[in-house]
Amino acid sequence: GYTTLAALTFRSTFRAGASLYGVSDLASLASDTHKFESRYLDSLVGRLPEAEAVYRERSPIHFVDRLSCPIVFFHGTEDKVVPPDQAERMYQAVKEKGLPTALVLFKGEQHGFRQTDSIRRALDGELFFFNSVLGLEASMPPDLDEIIIDNLDPLDPKEIRSYVVIDGMELEIGRDTGKIRQVGYVDPGNAAYFPEERPDRPSGSQYDP
């Protein structure tokens, strides 16, 4: 989740993304997460308040002005590790900026979806979102709550030349075609981006952004 938000906010490599229970505000995470995780960021970022500036610099919520592509958020309502307001605030900021975005809350789910049905529904939701923003054929899965995409303005697949594997979705987008297929569940922490000149690179977390 955080990797997706940071990659989309601080880089221009990707043209769309999906954040699953991601962190958008590091300082807020440090104060709102449960006690067991409350010191988790000390060794990764630094101690507060001394490292307050670093926390801000690395928090996507403060740099939405740099974001320029569609993004969908999936989050559990009972997430005690990364509270759902991390997704809600980022979603609202992206929506107000006018970018295509959607927020899907999973009632009763925790951090790192545990229920098989939730994992499947999230994958179906990603497929629907990516199809929609890419201007491809998109039909709402019958057992998925309606996903409302704000500011929808489909991208032109002819303008995108990349190959992406993220969270079980394989996006192969060329000058004249756009293809998306579900390849099965991939750990949310793993993603791979392959520029057009290296289409033969194998997928795997070693190529994470």
PDB file of C-alpha atoms in Angstrom:
ATOM      1  CA  GLY A   1       0.000   0.000   0.000  1.00  0.00           C
ATOM      2  CA  TYR A   2       2.590   2.565   1.022  1.00  0.00           C
ATOM      3  CA  THR A   3       4.858   1.443  -1.817  1.00  0.00           C
ATOM      4  CA  THR A   4       2.058   2.116  -4.288  1.00  0.00           C
ATOM      5  CA  LEU A   5       1.228   5.539  -2.846  1.00  0.00           C
ATOM      6  CA  ALA A   6       4.881   6.589  -2.690  1.00  0.00           C
ATOM      7  CA  ALA A   7       5.616   5.302  -6.209  1.00  0.00           C
ATOM      8  CA  LEU A   8       2.659   7.187  -7.679  1.00  0.00           C
ATOM      9  CA  THR A   9       3.263  10.367  -5.692  1.00  0.00           C
ATOM     10  CA  PHE A  10       7.029  10.725  -5.806  1.00  0.00           C
ATOM     11  CA  ARG A  11       7.675   9.160  -9.232  1.00  0.00           C
ATOM     12  CA  SER A  12       6.063   9.346 -12.677  1.00  0.00           C
ATOM     13  CA  THR A  13       6.789   5.745 -13.714  1.00  0.00           C
ATOM     14  CA  PHE A  14       3.249   4.403 -13.396  1.00  0.00           C
ATOM     15  CA  ARG A  15      -0.011   5.524 -14.980  1.00  0.00           C
ATOM     16  CA  ALA A  16      -2.460   3.973 -12.480  1.00  0.00           C
ATOM     17  CA  GLY A  17      -2.362   2.130  -9.188  1.00  0.00           C
ATOM     18  CA  ALA A  18      -4.192   0.275  -6.433  1.00  0.00           C
ATOM     19  CA  SER A  19      -3.468   0.794  -2.744  1.00  0.00           C
ATOM     20  CA  LEU A  20      -4.393  -2.004  -0.369  1.00  0.00           C
ATOM     21  CA  TYR A  21      -4.517  -0.861   3.281  1.00  0.00           C
ATOM     22  CA  GLY A  22      -1.750   1.642   2.558  1.00  0.00           C
ATOM     23  CA  VAL A  23      -0.139   4.315   4.726  1.00  0.00           C
ATOM     24  CA  SER A  24      -0.513   7.887   3.497  1.00  0.00           C
ATOM     25  CA  ASP A  25       0.524   9.812   6.636  1.00  0.00           C
ATOM     26  CA  LEU A  26       3.472   8.456   8.632  1.00  0.00           C
ATOM     27  CA  ALA A  27       3.082  10.794  11.605  1.00  0.00           C
ATOM     28  CA  SER A  28      -0.581   9.904  11.911  1.00  0.00           C
ATOM     29  CA  LEU A  29       0.295   6.212  11.726  1.00  0.00           C
ATOM     30  CA  ALA A  30       2.772   6.586  14.586  1.00  0.00           C
ATOM     31  CA  SER A  31       0.120   8.109  16.824  1.00  0.00           C
ATOM     32  CA  ASP A  32      -2.935   6.085  15.762  1.00  0.00           C
ATOM     33  CA  THR A  33      -1.691   2.526  15.246  1.00  0.00           C
ATOM     34  CA  HIS A  34      -2.093  -0.034  18.034  1.00  0.00           C
ATOM     35  CA  LYS A  35       0.447  -0.200  20.869  1.00  0.00           C
ATOM     36  CA  PHE A  36       2.397  -3.159  19.464  1.00  0.00           C
ATOM     37  CA  GLU A  37       3.231  -1.246  16.268  1.00  0.00           C
ATOM     38  CA  SER A  38       3.547   2.206  17.842  1.00  0.00           C
ATOM     39  CA  ARG A  39       7.381   2.248  17.772  1.00  0.00           C
ATOM     40  CA  TYR A  40       7.673   0.504  14.402  1.00  0.00           C
ATOM     41  CA  LEU A  41       8.693   3.661  12.529  1.00  0.00           C
ATOM     42  CA  ASP A  42      11.393   4.680  15.011  1.00  0.00           C
ATOM     43  CA  SER A  43      14.076   2.585  13.305  1.00  0.00           C
ATOM     44  CA  LEU A  44      12.748   3.149   9.780  1.00  0.00           C
ATOM     45  CA  VAL A  45      12.196   6.897   9.832  1.00  0.00           C
ATOM     46  CA  GLY A  46      13.292   8.242  13.207  1.00  0.00           C
ATOM     47  CA  ARG A  47      11.842   9.248  16.534  1.00  0.00           C
ATOM     48  CA  LEU A  48       9.232  11.930  16.904  1.00  0.00           C
ATOM     49  CA  PRO A  49       9.263  14.840  17.345  1.00  0.00           C
ATOM     50  CA  GLU A  50      12.938  15.061  16.290  1.00  0.00           C
ATOM     51  CA  ALA A  51      12.273  13.499  12.873  1.00  0.00           C
ATOM     52  CA  GLU A  52       9.013  15.336  12.210  1.00  0.00           C
ATOM     53  CA  ALA A  53      10.320  16.875   8.976  1.00  0.00           C
ATOM     54  CA  VAL A  54      11.358  13.466   7.634  1.00  0.00           C
ATOM     55  CA  TYR A  55       7.943  12.009   8.441  1.00  0.00           C
ATOM     56  CA  ARG A  56       6.320  14.777   6.445  1.00  0.00           C
ATOM     57  CA  GLU A  57       8.710  14.441   3.499  1.00  0.00           C
ATOM     58  CA  ARG A  58       7.880  10.745   3.172  1.00  0.00           C
ATOM     59  CA  SER A  59       4.104  11.021   3.585  1.00  0.00           C
ATOM     60  CA  PRO A  60       2.153  10.976   0.283  1.00  0.00           C
ATOM     61  CA  ILE A  61      -0.789  12.829   1.854  1.00  0.00           C
ATOM     62  CA  HIS A  62       1.296  16.024   1.903  1.00  0.00           C
ATOM     63  CA  PHE A  63       2.268  15.791  -1.767  1.00  0.00           C
ATOM     64  CA  VAL A  64      -0.963  15.037  -3.581  1.00  0.00           C
ATOM     65  CA  ASP A  65      -0.103  17.950  -5.867  1.00  0.00           C
ATOM     66  CA  ARG A  66       2.558  15.685  -7.411  1.00  0.00           C
ATOM     67  CA  LEU A  67       0.097  12.873  -8.084  1.00  0.00           C
ATOM     68  CA  SER A  68      -1.092  12.710 -11.689  1.00  0.00           C
ATOM     69  CA  CYS A  69      -2.756   9.340 -12.263  1.00  0.00           C
ATOM     70  CA  PRO A  70      -5.826   7.286 -11.258  1.00  0.00           C
ATOM     71  CA  ILE A  71      -5.744   5.318  -8.011  1.00  0.00           C
ATOM     72  CA  VAL A  72      -8.162   3.038  -6.172  1.00  0.00           C
ATOM     73  CA  PHE A  73      -8.100   2.365  -2.425  1.00  0.00           C
ATOM     74  CA  PHE A  74      -9.093  -0.862  -0.637  1.00  0.00           C
ATOM     75  CA  HIS A  75      -9.174  -0.886   3.167  1.00  0.00           C
ATOM     76  CA  GLY A  76     -10.679  -2.869   6.033  1.00  0.00           C
ATOM     77  CA  THR A  77     -12.969  -1.047   8.459  1.00  0.00           C
ATOM     78  CA  GLU A  78     -11.446  -2.916  11.432  1.00  0.00           C
ATOM     79  CA  ASP A  79      -7.805  -2.289  10.520  1.00  0.00           C
ATOM     80  CA  LYS A  80      -6.020  -1.498  13.802  1.00  0.00           C
ATOM     81  CA  VAL A  81      -2.537  -1.410  12.272  1.00  0.00           C
ATOM     82  CA  VAL A  82      -3.237   1.143   9.535  1.00  0.00           C
ATOM     83  CA  PRO A  83      -6.543   2.837  10.440  1.00  0.00           C
ATOM     84  CA  PRO A  84      -8.966   3.305   7.521  1.00  0.00           C
ATOM     85  CA  ASP A  85      -8.721   7.092   7.767  1.00  0.00           C
ATOM     86  CA  GLN A  86      -5.304   6.735   6.099  1.00  0.00           C
ATOM     87  CA  ALA A  87      -7.144   5.672   2.937  1.00  0.00           C
ATOM     88  CA  GLU A  88     -10.147   7.944   3.459  1.00  0.00           C
ATOM     89  CA  ARG A  89      -8.050  11.117   3.717  1.00  0.00           C
ATOM     90  CA  MET A  90      -5.888  10.251   0.719  1.00  0.00           C
ATOM     91  CA  TYR A  91      -8.932   9.313  -1.334  1.00  0.00           C
ATOM     92  CA  GLN A  92     -10.635  12.609  -0.503  1.00  0.00           C
ATOM     93  CA  ALA A  93      -7.515  14.590  -1.439  1.00  0.00           C
ATOM     94  CA  VAL A  94      -7.169  12.763  -4.771  1.00  0.00           C
ATOM     95  CA  LYS A  95     -10.872  13.242  -5.462  1.00  0.00           C
ATOM     96  CA  GLU A  96     -10.663  16.977  -4.760  1.00  0.00           C
ATOM     97  CA  LYS A  97      -7.712  17.233  -7.122  1.00  0.00           C
ATOM     98  CA  GLY A  98      -9.924  15.873  -9.888  1.00  0.00           C
ATOM     99  CA  LEU A  99      -8.145  12.593 -10.590  1.00  0.00           C
ATOM    100  CA  PRO A 100     -10.033   9.333 -11.200  1.00  0.00           C
ATOM    101  CA  THR A 101     -10.271   7.541  -7.856  1.00  0.00           C
ATOM    102  CA  ALA A 102     -12.403   5.189  -5.798  1.00  0.00           C
ATOM    103  CA  LEU A 103     -12.531   3.981  -2.202  1.00  0.00           C
ATOM    104  CA  VAL A 104     -13.753   0.500  -1.292  1.00  0.00           C
ATOM    105  CA  LEU A 105     -14.115  -0.313   2.410  1.00  0.00           C
ATOM    106  CA  PHE A 106     -14.361  -3.945   3.505  1.00  0.00           C
ATOM    107  CA  LYS A 107     -16.620  -4.245   6.521  1.00  0.00           C
ATOM    108  CA  GLY A 108     -15.091  -6.273   9.343  1.00  0.00           C
ATOM    109  CA  GLU A 109     -11.735  -6.755   7.589  1.00  0.00           C
ATOM    110  CA  GLN A 110      -8.410  -6.157   9.304  1.00  0.00           C
ATOM    111  CA  HIS A 111      -4.940  -5.259   8.039  1.00  0.00           C
ATOM    112  CA  GLY A 112      -3.853  -7.613   5.284  1.00  0.00           C
ATOM    113  CA  PHE A 113      -7.139  -9.094   4.175  1.00  0.00           C
ATOM    114  CA  ARG A 114      -7.690 -12.427   5.945  1.00  0.00           C
ATOM    115  CA  GLN A 115     -10.878 -13.626   4.304  1.00  0.00           C
ATOM    116  CA  THR A 116     -10.647 -15.415   0.971  1.00  0.00           C
ATOM    117  CA  ASP A 117     -13.761 -13.618  -0.212  1.00  0.00           C
ATOM    118  CA  SER A 118     -12.201 -10.235   0.568  1.00  0.00           C
ATOM    119  CA  ILE A 119      -9.037 -11.078  -1.366  1.00  0.00           C
ATOM    120  CA  ARG A 120     -11.070 -12.196  -4.370  1.00  0.00           C
ATOM    121  CA  ARG A 121     -13.353  -9.168  -4.246  1.00  0.00           C
ATOM    122  CA  ALA A 122     -10.351  -6.833  -4.026  1.00  0.00           C
ATOM    123  CA  LEU A 123      -8.822  -8.447  -7.117  1.00  0.00           C
ATOM    124  CA  ASP A 124     -12.127  -8.172  -8.961  1.00  0.00           C
ATOM    125  CA  GLY A 125     -12.337  -4.534  -7.885  1.00  0.00           C
ATOM    126  CA  GLU A 126      -8.848  -3.799  -9.191  1.00  0.00           C
ATOM    127  CA  LEU A 127      -9.684  -5.398 -12.516  1.00  0.00           C
ATOM    128  CA  PHE A 128     -12.861  -3.324 -12.812  1.00  0.00           C
ATOM    129  CA  PHE A 129     -11.056  -0.098 -11.870  1.00  0.00           C
ATOM    130  CA  PHE A 130      -8.138  -0.593 -14.259  1.00  0.00           C
ATOM    131  CA  ASN A 131     -10.453  -1.578 -17.094  1.00  0.00           C
ATOM    132  CA  SER A 132     -12.551   1.516 -16.444  1.00  0.00           C
ATOM    133  CA  VAL A 133      -9.731   4.062 -16.312  1.00  0.00           C
ATOM    134  CA  LEU A 134      -8.041   2.531 -19.352  1.00  0.00           C
ATOM    135  CA  GLY A 135     -11.216   2.806 -21.370  1.00  0.00           C
ATOM    136  CA  LEU A 136     -11.505  -0.957 -21.809  1.00  0.00           C
ATOM    137  CA  GLU A 137     -14.592  -3.105 -21.387  1.00  0.00           C
ATOM    138  CA  ALA A 138     -15.565  -3.061 -17.723  1.00  0.00           C
ATOM    139  CA  SER A 139     -18.421  -4.902 -16.056  1.00  0.00           C
ATOM    140  CA  MET A 140     -19.093  -4.813 -12.321  1.00  0.00           C
ATOM    141  CA  PRO A 141     -18.674  -8.277 -10.749  1.00  0.00           C
ATOM    142  CA  PRO A 142     -22.128  -9.392  -9.540  1.00  0.00           C
ATOM    143  CA  ASP A 143     -21.031 -10.100  -5.958  1.00  0.00           C
ATOM    144  CA  LEU A 144     -18.992  -6.921  -5.525  1.00  0.00           C
ATOM    145  CA  ASP A 145     -20.434  -3.811  -3.939  1.00  0.00           C
ATOM    146  CA  GLU A 146     -20.761  -1.050  -6.489  1.00  0.00           C
ATOM    147  CA  ILE A 147     -17.516   0.828  -7.059  1.00  0.00           C
ATOM    148  CA  ILE A 148     -18.103   4.484  -7.799  1.00  0.00           C
ATOM    149  CA  ILE A 149     -15.164   5.968  -9.688  1.00  0.00           C
ATOM    150  CA  ASP A 150     -14.977   9.710  -9.197  1.00  0.00           C
ATOM    151  CA  ASN A 151     -13.669  12.002 -11.945  1.00  0.00           C
ATOM    152  CA  LEU A 152     -13.573   9.147 -14.443  1.00  0.00           C
ATOM    153  CA  ASP A 153     -11.742  10.158 -17.609  1.00  0.00           C
ATOM    154  CA  PRO A 154     -10.430   6.991 -19.303  1.00  0.00           C
ATOM    155  CA  LEU A 155      -6.796   6.978 -20.378  1.00  0.00           C
ATOM    156  CA  ASP A 156      -5.941   6.330 -24.006  1.00  0.00           C
ATOM    157  CA  PRO A 157      -4.156   2.945 -24.170  1.00  0.00           C
ATOM    158  CA  LYS A 158      -2.310   4.156 -27.272  1.00  0.00           C
ATOM    159  CA  GLU A 159      -0.446   6.650 -25.120  1.00  0.00           C
ATOM    160  CA  ILE A 160       0.788   4.047 -22.644  1.00  0.00           C
ATOM    161  CA  ARG A 161       3.624   1.646 -23.349  1.00  0.00           C
ATOM    162  CA  SER A 162       4.310  -0.502 -20.329  1.00  0.00           C
ATOM    163  CA  TYR A 163       3.808  -3.865 -18.708  1.00  0.00           C
ATOM    164  CA  VAL A 164       2.821  -4.088 -15.067  1.00  0.00           C
ATOM    165  CA  VAL A 165       2.147  -6.913 -12.641  1.00  0.00           C
ATOM    166  CA  ILE A 166       0.687  -5.806  -9.324  1.00  0.00           C
ATOM    167  CA  ASP A 167      -1.510  -7.561  -6.784  1.00  0.00           C
ATOM    168  CA  GLY A 168      -2.457 -10.319  -9.183  1.00  0.00           C
ATOM    169  CA  MET A 169      -3.290  -8.080 -12.120  1.00  0.00           C
ATOM    170  CA  GLU A 170      -1.271  -8.312 -15.335  1.00  0.00           C
ATOM    171  CA  LEU A 171      -1.512  -5.172 -17.470  1.00  0.00           C
ATOM    172  CA  GLU A 172       0.008  -5.367 -20.943  1.00  0.00           C
ATOM    173  CA  ILE A 173      -0.439  -2.033 -22.657  1.00  0.00           C
ATOM    174  CA  GLY A 174       0.970  -1.165 -26.068  1.00  0.00           C
ATOM    175  CA  ARG A 175       0.576   1.537 -28.685  1.00  0.00           C
ATOM    176  CA  ASP A 176      -2.641   0.147 -30.123  1.00  0.00           C
ATOM    177  CA  THR A 177      -3.974  -2.314 -27.568  1.00  0.00           C
ATOM    178  CA  GLY A 178      -4.617  -2.687 -23.887  1.00  0.00           C
ATOM    179  CA  LYS A 179      -4.993  -6.056 -22.205  1.00  0.00           C
ATOM    180  CA  ILE A 180      -5.690  -6.920 -18.595  1.00  0.00           C
ATOM    181  CA  ARG A 181      -6.005 -10.367 -17.114  1.00  0.00           C
ATOM    182  CA  GLN A 182      -6.100 -11.797 -13.625  1.00  0.00           C
ATOM    183  CA  VAL A 183      -3.109 -14.006 -12.879  1.00  0.00           C
ATOM    184  CA  GLY A 184      -3.935 -15.045  -9.337  1.00  0.00           C
ATOM    185  CA  TYR A 185      -3.173 -13.614  -5.944  1.00  0.00           C
ATOM    186  CA  VAL A 186       0.189 -11.936  -5.483  1.00  0.00           C
ATOM    187  CA  ASP A 187       1.334 -10.696  -2.106  1.00  0.00           C
ATOM    188  CA  PRO A 188       0.378  -6.987  -1.938  1.00  0.00           C
ATOM    189  CA  GLY A 189       3.994  -6.163  -1.115  1.00  0.00           C
ATOM    190  CA  ASN A 190       5.167  -7.560  -4.431  1.00  0.00           C
ATOM    191  CA  ALA A 191       4.900  -5.736  -7.706  1.00  0.00           C
ATOM    192  CA  ALA A 192       6.922  -5.614 -10.879  1.00  0.00           C
ATOM    193  CA  TYR A 193       7.218  -2.950 -13.550  1.00  0.00           C
ATOM    194  CA  PHE A 194       8.722  -3.783 -16.900  1.00  0.00           C
ATOM    195  CA  PRO A 195       9.410  -1.059 -19.501  1.00  0.00           C
ATOM    196  CA  GLU A 196       8.677  -1.959 -23.098  1.00  0.00           C
ATOM    197  CA  GLU A 197      12.318  -2.649 -23.908  1.00  0.00           C
ATOM    198  CA  ARG A 198      12.483  -5.447 -21.315  1.00  0.00           C
ATOM    199  CA  PRO A 199       9.274  -7.472 -21.822  1.00  0.00           C
ATOM    200  CA  ASP A 200      11.045 -10.751 -21.036  1.00  0.00           C
ATOM    201  CA  ARG A 201      11.931  -9.930 -17.449  1.00  0.00           C
ATOM    202  CA  PRO A 202      10.450 -12.439 -14.977  1.00  0.00           C
ATOM    203  CA  SER A 203       8.011 -11.218 -12.372  1.00  0.00           C
ATOM    204  CA  GLY A 204       8.949 -11.138  -8.722  1.00  0.00           C
ATOM    205  CA  SER A 205       9.491  -8.887  -5.769  1.00  0.00           C
ATOM    206  CA  GLN A 206      13.171  -8.379  -6.683  1.00  0.00           C
ATOM    207  CA  TYR A 207      11.903  -5.897  -9.247  1.00  0.00           C
ATOM    208  CA  ASP A 208       9.663  -4.030  -6.834  1.00  0.00           C
ATOM    209  CA  PRO A 209       9.579  -0.251  -7.386  1.00  0.00           C
TER     210      PRO A 209
END
